[in-house]
mmCIF file of C-alpha atoms in Angstrom:
data_model
loop_
_atom_site.group_PDB
_atom_site.id
_atom_site.type_symbol
_atom_site.label_atom_id
_atom_site.label_comp_id
_atom_site.label_asym_id
_atom_site.label_seq_id
_atom_site.Cartn_x
_atom_site.Cartn_y
_atom_site.Cartn_z
ATOM 1 C CA MET A 508 121.833 133.820 99.570
ATOM 2 C CA PRO A 509 122.063 132.367 103.130
ATOM 3 C CA SER A 510 118.339 131.626 103.174
ATOM 4 C CA SER A 511 118.671 129.880 99.804
ATOM 5 C CA PHE A 512 121.610 127.877 101.141
ATOM 6 C CA HIS A 513 119.681 126.823 104.241
ATOM 7 C CA ALA A 514 116.684 125.909 102.114
ATOM 8 C CA ARG A 515 118.843 123.644 99.951
ATOM 9 C CA ARG A 516 120.337 122.058 103.070
ATOM 10 C CA GLY A 517 116.844 121.485 104.415
ATOM 11 C CA LEU A 518 115.707 119.839 101.192
ATOM 12 C CA MET A 519 118.816 117.645 101.121
ATOM 13 C CA ALA A 520 118.209 116.560 104.726
ATOM 14 C CA LEU A 521 114.574 115.779 103.944
ATOM 15 C CA ALA A 522 115.573 113.756 100.885
ATOM 16 C CA ALA A 523 118.127 111.819 102.941
ATOM 17 C CA ALA A 524 115.516 111.073 105.619
ATOM 18 C CA LEU A 525 113.082 109.801 103.000
ATOM 19 C CA VAL A 526 115.756 107.547 101.497
ATOM 20 C CA LEU A 527 116.539 106.108 104.930
ATOM 21 C CA ALA A 528 112.844 105.657 105.733
ATOM 22 C CA ALA A 529 112.014 104.051 102.379
ATOM 23 C CA PRO A 530 112.974 100.468 103.370
ATOM 24 C CA THR A 531 110.872 100.725 106.550
ATOM 25 C CA LEU A 532 107.868 102.118 104.690
ATOM 26 C CA GLN A 533 108.260 99.493 102.010
ATOM 27 C CA ALA A 534 108.467 96.727 104.632
ATOM 28 C CA GLN A 535 105.268 97.982 106.234
ATOM 29 C CA THR A 536 103.331 98.130 102.980
ATOM 30 C CA ALA A 537 104.820 95.054 101.272
ATOM 31 C CA TRP A 538 103.290 92.477 103.620
ATOM 32 C CA PRO A 539 102.387 89.868 102.561
ATOM 33 C CA SER A 540 104.995 89.318 99.865
ATOM 34 C CA LYS A 541 104.877 85.503 100.094
ATOM 35 C CA PRO A 542 102.377 82.797 101.120
ATOM 36 C CA VAL A 543 101.097 82.906 104.701
ATOM 37 C CA ARG A 544 100.358 79.743 106.681
ATOM 38 C CA ILE A 545 97.544 79.154 109.130
ATOM 39 C CA VAL A 546 98.524 76.297 111.453
ATOM 40 C CA VAL A 547 95.677 74.037 112.567
ATOM 41 C CA PRO A 548 96.822 72.112 115.659
ATOM 42 C CA PHE A 549 94.573 69.125 114.881
ATOM 43 C CA ALA A 550 94.056 66.595 112.102
ATOM 44 C CA PRO A 551 91.919 67.474 109.057
ATOM 45 C CA GLY A 552 88.142 67.123 109.249
ATOM 46 C CA GLY A 553 87.392 68.724 112.613
ATOM 47 C CA THR A 554 85.850 72.117 113.318
ATOM 48 C CA THR A 555 89.231 73.849 113.767
ATOM 49 C CA ASP A 556 90.197 72.654 110.297
ATOM 50 C CA ILE A 557 86.781 73.526 108.815
ATOM 51 C CA LEU A 558 86.962 77.109 110.096
ATOM 52 C CA ALA A 559 90.568 77.611 108.975
ATOM 53 C CA ARG A 560 89.728 76.412 105.472
ATOM 54 C CA ALA A 561 86.680 78.694 105.408
ATOM 55 C CA MET A 562 88.798 81.731 106.306
ATOM 56 C CA ALA A 563 91.903 81.007 104.180
ATOM 57 C CA PRO A 564 90.347 81.864 100.777
ATOM 58 C CA GLU A 565 88.731 84.998 102.229
ATOM 59 C CA LEU A 566 92.099 86.254 103.489
ATOM 60 C CA SER A 567 93.798 85.232 100.240
ATOM 61 C CA ARG A 568 91.360 87.409 98.292
ATOM 62 C CA ALA A 569 91.694 90.297 100.731
ATOM 63 C CA PHE A 570 95.495 90.405 100.688
ATOM 64 C CA GLY A 571 96.259 89.094 97.186
ATOM 65 C CA GLN A 572 98.514 86.347 98.560
ATOM 66 C CA SER A 573 97.946 82.671 99.365
ATOM 67 C CA PHE A 574 96.915 81.741 102.907
ATOM 68 C CA ILE A 575 97.710 78.034 103.287
ATOM 69 C CA VAL A 576 96.272 75.742 105.981
ATOM 70 C CA GLU A 577 98.839 73.431 107.585
ATOM 71 C CA ASN A 578 97.744 70.667 109.979
ATOM 72 C CA ARG A 579 100.139 69.991 112.871
ATOM 73 C CA ALA A 580 98.310 67.641 115.228
ATOM 74 C CA GLY A 581 99.366 66.239 118.574
ATOM 75 C CA ALA A 582 99.141 66.578 122.374
ATOM 76 C CA GLY A 583 95.685 68.170 122.471
ATOM 77 C CA GLY A 584 96.740 70.969 120.129
ATOM 78 C CA ASN A 585 99.979 71.739 121.977
ATOM 79 C CA VAL A 586 102.275 70.657 119.132
ATOM 80 C CA GLY A 587 100.808 73.100 116.618
ATOM 81 C CA ALA A 588 100.425 75.892 119.170
ATOM 82 C CA ASP A 589 104.046 75.553 120.260
ATOM 83 C CA LEU A 590 105.184 75.628 116.624
ATOM 84 C CA VAL A 591 103.482 78.989 116.117
ATOM 85 C CA ALA A 592 104.646 80.362 119.467
ATOM 86 C CA LYS A 593 108.260 79.735 118.414
ATOM 87 C CA SER A 594 107.841 80.953 114.792
ATOM 88 C CA PRO A 595 109.215 84.324 113.617
ATOM 89 C CA ALA A 596 106.878 87.196 114.464
ATOM 90 C CA ASP A 597 106.865 88.407 110.867
ATOM 91 C CA GLY A 598 103.219 87.945 109.891
ATOM 92 C CA TYR A 599 103.732 84.758 107.909
ATOM 93 C CA THR A 600 102.574 82.233 110.516
ATOM 94 C CA PHE A 601 99.222 82.282 112.304
ATOM 95 C CA LEU A 602 97.436 79.795 114.538
ATOM 96 C CA MET A 603 93.792 78.775 114.489
ATOM 97 C CA GLY A 604 93.742 78.507 118.262
ATOM 98 C CA THR A 605 90.992 76.891 120.300
ATOM 99 C CA VAL A 606 89.469 76.891 123.739
ATOM 100 C CA GLY A 607 91.791 73.910 124.333
ATOM 101 C CA THR A 608 95.088 75.501 123.324
ATOM 102 C CA HIS A 609 94.275 78.888 124.873
ATOM 103 C CA GLY A 610 91.718 78.226 127.595
ATOM 104 C CA ILE A 611 91.980 74.687 128.963
ATOM 105 C CA ASN A 612 95.462 73.242 128.507
ATOM 106 C CA LYS A 613 97.248 75.540 130.938
ATOM 107 C CA ALA A 614 95.141 74.101 133.772
ATOM 108 C CA LEU A 615 95.003 70.540 132.453
ATOM 109 C CA TYR A 616 98.654 69.861 131.638
ATOM 110 C CA GLY A 617 101.359 69.804 134.281
ATOM 111 C CA LYS A 618 103.671 71.748 131.978
ATOM 112 C CA LEU A 619 103.119 73.412 128.598
ATOM 113 C CA PRO A 620 105.905 74.117 126.076
ATOM 114 C CA TYR A 621 104.363 77.568 125.483
ATOM 115 C CA ASP A 622 102.543 80.227 127.482
ATOM 116 C CA PRO A 623 99.097 80.757 125.921
ATOM 117 C CA GLN A 624 98.925 84.347 127.153
ATOM 118 C CA LYS A 625 102.502 85.621 126.893
ATOM 119 C CA ASP A 626 103.665 83.877 123.694
ATOM 120 C CA PHE A 627 100.856 85.012 121.377
ATOM 121 C CA ALA A 628 99.328 88.151 119.920
ATOM 122 C CA PRO A 629 95.528 87.576 119.828
ATOM 123 C CA ILE A 630 93.938 88.694 116.539
ATOM 124 C CA THR A 631 90.237 87.870 116.656
ATOM 125 C CA LEU A 632 87.630 85.314 117.660
ATOM 126 C CA VAL A 633 86.537 83.467 114.509
ATOM 127 C CA ALA A 634 83.582 81.532 115.921
ATOM 128 C CA GLY A 635 81.971 80.082 119.002
ATOM 129 C CA VAL A 636 80.223 76.699 118.818
ATOM 130 C CA PRO A 637 78.342 74.361 121.137
ATOM 131 C CA ASN A 638 79.416 70.757 121.470
ATOM 132 C CA VAL A 639 76.908 67.992 120.878
ATOM 133 C CA MET A 640 76.578 64.601 122.575
ATOM 134 C CA VAL A 641 76.434 61.924 119.868
ATOM 135 C CA MET A 642 76.523 58.139 119.484
ATOM 136 C CA ASN A 643 76.776 55.819 116.533
ATOM 137 C CA ALA A 644 73.085 55.655 115.515
ATOM 138 C CA GLU A 645 73.013 51.871 115.072
ATOM 139 C CA ARG A 646 74.723 51.230 118.402
ATOM 140 C CA ALA A 647 72.387 53.627 120.213
ATOM 141 C CA LYS A 648 69.403 51.788 118.742
ATOM 142 C CA ALA A 649 70.824 48.388 119.633
ATOM 143 C CA LEU A 650 71.356 49.451 123.252
ATOM 144 C CA GLY A 651 67.949 51.140 123.480
ATOM 145 C CA ILE A 652 69.459 54.550 124.158
ATOM 146 C CA ASN A 653 67.267 57.368 122.845
ATOM 147 C CA THR A 654 67.871 60.152 125.368
ATOM 148 C CA VAL A 655 70.513 61.483 127.736
ATOM 149 C CA ALA A 656 68.592 59.901 130.606
ATOM 150 C CA ASP A 657 68.714 56.519 128.828
ATOM 151 C CA PHE A 658 72.459 56.911 128.359
ATOM 152 C CA ILE A 659 73.071 57.693 132.032
ATOM 153 C CA LYS A 660 70.890 54.761 133.105
ATOM 154 C CA TYR A 661 72.777 52.339 130.818
ATOM 155 C CA ALA A 662 76.192 53.656 131.894
ATOM 156 C CA LYS A 663 75.350 53.213 135.593
ATOM 157 C CA ALA A 664 74.040 49.691 134.987
ATOM 158 C CA ASN A 665 77.127 48.788 132.929
ATOM 159 C CA PRO A 666 80.132 50.489 134.572
ATOM 160 C CA GLY A 667 83.265 50.524 132.439
ATOM 161 C CA LYS A 668 81.576 49.196 129.292
ATOM 162 C CA LEU A 669 81.313 52.524 127.461
ATOM 163 C CA SER A 670 84.149 54.440 125.790
ATOM 164 C CA MET A 671 84.310 58.159 125.067
ATOM 165 C CA ALA A 672 86.186 59.474 122.022
ATOM 166 C CA SER A 673 87.687 62.952 121.900
ATOM 167 C CA SER A 674 89.798 65.099 119.599
ATOM 168 C CA GLY A 675 92.649 64.961 122.118
ATOM 169 C CA ASN A 676 93.532 65.533 125.748
ATOM 170 C CA GLY A 677 92.587 69.016 126.877
ATOM 171 C CA THR A 678 90.148 69.834 124.102
ATOM 172 C CA SER A 679 86.665 71.072 124.924
ATOM 173 C CA ILE A 680 85.393 67.765 123.510
ATOM 174 C CA HIS A 681 87.411 65.930 126.148
ATOM 175 C CA LEU A 682 86.489 68.319 128.978
ATOM 176 C CA ALA A 683 82.782 68.291 128.076
ATOM 177 C CA GLY A 684 82.849 64.516 128.511
ATOM 178 C CA GLU A 685 84.847 64.696 131.754
ATOM 179 C CA LEU A 686 82.436 67.272 133.154
ATOM 180 C CA PHE A 687 79.493 65.069 132.141
ATOM 181 C CA LYS A 688 81.110 62.086 133.897
ATOM 182 C CA SER A 689 81.744 64.016 137.102
ATOM 183 C CA ARG A 690 78.269 65.606 137.184
ATOM 184 C CA THR A 691 76.429 62.303 136.532
ATOM 185 C CA GLY A 692 78.679 59.939 138.486
ATOM 186 C CA ILE A 693 79.265 57.577 135.566
ATOM 187 C CA PHE A 694 82.508 56.084 134.264
ATOM 188 C CA MET A 695 83.608 55.925 130.629
ATOM 189 C CA THR A 696 87.045 55.106 129.237
ATOM 190 C CA HIS A 697 88.499 58.153 127.498
ATOM 191 C CA ILE A 698 90.099 57.516 124.086
ATOM 192 C CA PRO A 699 91.917 60.617 122.741
ATOM 193 C CA TYR A 700 92.604 61.088 119.020
ATOM 194 C CA ARG A 701 94.684 63.608 117.053
ATOM 195 C CA GLY A 702 91.623 65.588 116.041
ATOM 196 C CA SER A 703 87.855 65.444 115.703
ATOM 197 C CA GLY A 704 88.020 63.969 112.175
ATOM 198 C CA PRO A 705 89.663 60.634 113.069
ATOM 199 C CA ALA A 706 87.659 60.422 116.315
ATOM 200 C CA LEU A 707 84.393 60.760 114.370
ATOM 201 C CA LEU A 708 85.473 58.092 111.887
ATOM 202 C CA ASP A 709 86.055 55.599 114.691
ATOM 203 C CA LEU A 710 82.784 56.565 116.359
ATOM 204 C CA MET A 711 80.861 55.956 113.129
ATOM 205 C CA GLY A 712 82.796 52.731 112.658
ATOM 206 C CA GLY A 713 81.541 51.443 115.992
ATOM 207 C CA ASN A 714 84.965 51.435 117.641
ATOM 208 C CA THR A 715 83.918 53.898 120.361
ATOM 209 C CA ASP A 716 80.578 54.651 121.975
ATOM 210 C CA VAL A 717 80.040 58.358 122.537
ATOM 211 C CA MET A 718 81.557 61.745 121.728
ATOM 212 C CA PHE A 719 80.895 65.351 122.753
ATOM 213 C CA ASP A 720 81.926 66.732 119.380
ATOM 214 C CA ASN A 721 81.914 70.312 118.103
ATOM 215 C CA LEU A 722 78.575 70.790 116.356
ATOM 216 C CA PRO A 723 79.912 71.921 112.920
ATOM 217 C CA SER A 724 81.917 68.730 112.349
ATOM 218 C CA ALA A 725 79.216 66.394 113.689
ATOM 219 C CA LEU A 726 76.196 68.047 112.063
ATOM 220 C CA PRO A 727 76.552 66.512 108.549
ATOM 221 C CA GLN A 728 76.649 63.007 110.062
ATOM 222 C CA ILE A 729 73.687 63.799 112.312
ATOM 223 C CA LYS A 730 71.674 64.955 109.299
ATOM 224 C CA ALA A 731 72.743 61.843 107.364
ATOM 225 C CA GLY A 732 71.411 59.637 110.164
ATOM 226 C CA LYS A 733 74.790 58.095 110.955
ATOM 227 C CA LEU A 734 75.010 59.747 114.363
ATOM 228 C CA LYS A 735 72.321 59.948 117.029
ATOM 229 C CA ALA A 736 72.373 63.365 118.722
ATOM 230 C CA PHE A 737 71.070 63.647 122.285
ATOM 231 C CA ALA A 738 71.806 67.191 123.449
ATOM 232 C CA VAL A 739 74.073 70.227 123.074
ATOM 233 C CA THR A 740 76.547 71.118 125.815
ATOM 234 C CA SER A 741 75.991 74.888 125.685
ATOM 235 C CA ALA A 742 73.951 76.885 128.182
ATOM 236 C CA GLU A 743 71.319 77.555 125.495
ATOM 237 C CA ARG A 744 69.935 75.571 122.580
ATOM 238 C CA SER A 745 71.527 75.970 119.151
ATOM 239 C CA ALA A 746 69.637 77.635 116.303
ATOM 240 C CA ALA A 747 71.145 75.022 113.952
ATOM 241 C CA VAL A 748 69.447 72.167 115.878
ATOM 242 C CA PRO A 749 66.651 73.886 117.842
ATOM 243 C CA ASP A 750 64.899 70.611 118.718
ATOM 244 C CA LEU A 751 67.909 69.316 120.642
ATOM 245 C CA PRO A 752 67.776 70.080 124.369
ATOM 246 C CA THR A 753 70.784 71.247 126.357
ATOM 247 C CA ILE A 754 72.551 68.789 128.666
ATOM 248 C CA ALA A 755 71.262 70.905 131.552
ATOM 249 C CA GLU A 756 67.681 70.403 130.347
ATOM 250 C CA ALA A 757 67.991 66.745 129.390
ATOM 251 C CA ALA A 758 69.811 65.534 132.501
ATOM 252 C CA GLY A 759 68.776 68.136 135.067
ATOM 253 C CA LEU A 760 72.384 69.324 135.375
ATOM 254 C CA LYS A 761 71.922 72.976 136.269
ATOM 255 C CA GLY A 762 74.647 75.275 134.961
ATOM 256 C CA PHE A 763 76.231 72.700 132.643
ATOM 257 C CA ASP A 764 78.108 74.603 129.915
ATOM 258 C CA ALA A 765 81.067 73.297 127.907
ATOM 259 C CA SER A 766 81.099 75.245 124.661
ATOM 260 C CA SER A 767 84.009 75.714 122.265
ATOM 261 C CA TRP A 768 85.582 78.663 120.490
ATOM 262 C CA PHE A 769 88.171 79.183 117.773
ATOM 263 C CA GLY A 770 90.286 82.225 116.964
ATOM 264 C CA LEU A 771 93.286 83.525 115.057
ATOM 265 C CA LEU A 772 96.516 84.269 116.909
ATOM 266 C CA ALA A 773 100.029 85.260 115.875
ATOM 267 C CA PRO A 774 103.395 84.869 117.626
ATOM 268 C CA ALA A 775 103.992 87.541 120.271
ATOM 269 C CA GLY A 776 105.785 90.523 118.777
ATOM 270 C CA THR A 777 104.021 90.391 115.409
ATOM 271 C CA PRO A 778 103.723 94.017 114.160
ATOM 272 C CA PRO A 779 100.448 95.573 115.384
ATOM 273 C CA ASP A 780 99.781 96.867 111.860
ATOM 274 C CA ILE A 781 99.661 93.306 110.526
ATOM 275 C CA VAL A 782 97.567 92.081 113.466
ATOM 276 C CA ASN A 783 95.043 94.885 112.963
ATOM 277 C CA ARG A 784 94.834 94.381 109.193
ATOM 278 C CA VAL A 785 94.184 90.648 109.572
ATOM 279 C CA GLN A 786 91.573 91.325 112.269
ATOM 280 C CA GLN A 787 89.772 93.854 110.094
ATOM 281 C CA GLU A 788 89.668 91.595 107.031
ATOM 282 C CA THR A 789 88.623 88.562 109.095
ATOM 283 C CA ALA A 790 85.819 90.535 110.743
ATOM 284 C CA LYS A 791 84.723 91.814 107.333
ATOM 285 C CA ALA A 792 84.609 88.259 105.939
ATOM 286 C CA LEU A 793 82.712 86.937 108.980
ATOM 287 C CA ALA A 794 80.127 89.705 108.564
ATOM 288 C CA SER A 795 79.591 88.979 104.870
ATOM 289 C CA PRO A 796 76.249 87.236 104.165
ATOM 290 C CA ALA A 797 77.871 84.244 102.413
ATOM 291 C CA VAL A 798 80.305 83.361 105.211
ATOM 292 C CA LYS A 799 77.945 84.287 108.039
ATOM 293 C CA GLU A 800 75.088 82.137 106.698
ATOM 294 C CA LYS A 801 77.440 79.220 106.054
ATOM 295 C CA LEU A 802 78.777 79.261 109.626
ATOM 296 C CA LEU A 803 75.352 79.700 111.214
ATOM 297 C CA ALA A 804 74.015 76.754 109.190
ATOM 298 C CA GLN A 805 76.839 74.636 110.611
ATOM 299 C CA GLY A 806 76.037 75.653 114.164
ATOM 300 C CA ALA A 807 78.875 78.166 114.542
ATOM 301 C CA ILE A 808 78.356 81.745 115.723
ATOM 302 C CA PRO A 809 80.685 84.141 113.825
ATOM 303 C CA GLY A 810 83.075 86.317 115.836
ATOM 304 C CA GLY A 811 85.203 89.233 114.681
ATOM 305 C CA ASN A 812 86.085 91.056 117.913
ATOM 306 C CA THR A 813 89.144 93.296 118.294
ATOM 307 C CA PRO A 814 92.572 91.994 119.405
ATOM 308 C CA GLN A 815 92.080 93.714 122.765
ATOM 309 C CA GLU A 816 88.642 92.152 123.269
ATOM 310 C CA PHE A 817 89.941 88.729 122.253
ATOM 311 C CA ALA A 818 92.855 89.036 124.710
ATOM 312 C CA LYS A 819 90.441 89.831 127.565
ATOM 313 C CA MET A 820 88.272 86.879 126.531
ATOM 314 C CA ILE A 821 91.272 84.516 126.665
ATOM 315 C CA ASP A 822 92.161 85.756 130.157
ATOM 316 C CA ALA A 823 88.595 85.097 131.314
ATOM 317 C CA GLU A 824 88.559 81.643 129.706
ATOM 318 C CA HIS A 825 91.630 80.600 131.699
ATOM 319 C CA ILE A 826 89.807 81.356 134.925
ATOM 320 C CA LYS A 827 86.604 79.609 133.786
ATOM 321 C CA TRP A 828 88.253 76.413 132.549
ATOM 322 C CA ALA A 829 90.636 76.113 135.491
ATOM 323 C CA ALA A 830 87.503 75.726 137.640
ATOM 324 C CA VAL A 831 86.029 73.164 135.200
ATOM 325 C CA VAL A 832 89.257 71.137 135.150
ATOM 326 C CA LYS A 833 89.367 71.158 138.939
ATOM 327 C CA ALA A 834 85.701 70.108 139.215
ATOM 328 C CA SER A 835 86.114 67.310 136.667
ATOM 329 C CA GLY A 836 89.279 65.938 138.243
ATOM 330 C CA ALA A 837 90.871 65.638 134.787
ATOM 331 C CA LYS A 838 94.658 65.867 134.538
ATOM 332 C CA VAL A 839 97.244 65.143 131.848
ATOM 333 C CA ASP A 840 100.941 64.776 132.670
#
């Protein structure tokens, strides 16, 4: 009888524990129960936007819930990044971060509204891309500029006459141009935009002269003949445009490297289970033949590393870009 009584008490205690645990278990398994947003901290049309819109449908299919891209441009990506940093850590807001928001801006800006290392939970690198030096094709032809050497020669003979468009202060597009200026000793007026898309439109419209754009967003216009491409800014040539030399090759600038990267991040404190699930599904999508071939054709190299690997990469990028910012002399108050 006593053993039977204790058994019943044990079963009742177990049942009570399961009832109490049920909401927690349900909360863990129910995510996502509503649409999830991926914040792009730049205007539509640039590489950050292109990659976010490539990943959103893949994640929607994987989790059976809508992943919606939301553009929040401004201050070199800082507006959108700060929005995510201050969002609830509940798995319903992610950031398509960039080398600008999480590698460059901390060194470039006097004060950031967020801490790129402490305020985020890194998920995974989505892609790495080279930048490409481009001009409006008609303007390049009119000025007789066919190579990087021609460009440098013209800029030195005509100081202050050339303007350089970028996707915003602190972006790799901006810093690639600043590094080029400092390494070649030329001067160009920097004109920042709220993303690569509007900057490209003005470049093609003849309102600016040159841009060091991310390759995926510039490539369609290069292929269409609207932009004249001179060189890529990466340490090695790109498989998407193998005939283009690197800046180091074309201008004799040894060690020149100003590539870009893009990755998913969540607000700090986001449950590790959610972070790991998103990383796994993103990596799976990036490894799929359809997505992988699409990105490679655009000049992007698919990522998919672990949250821990991505966090270490971000730490290393801060050190690298702080040196680049210092060497270029660039600063934004």
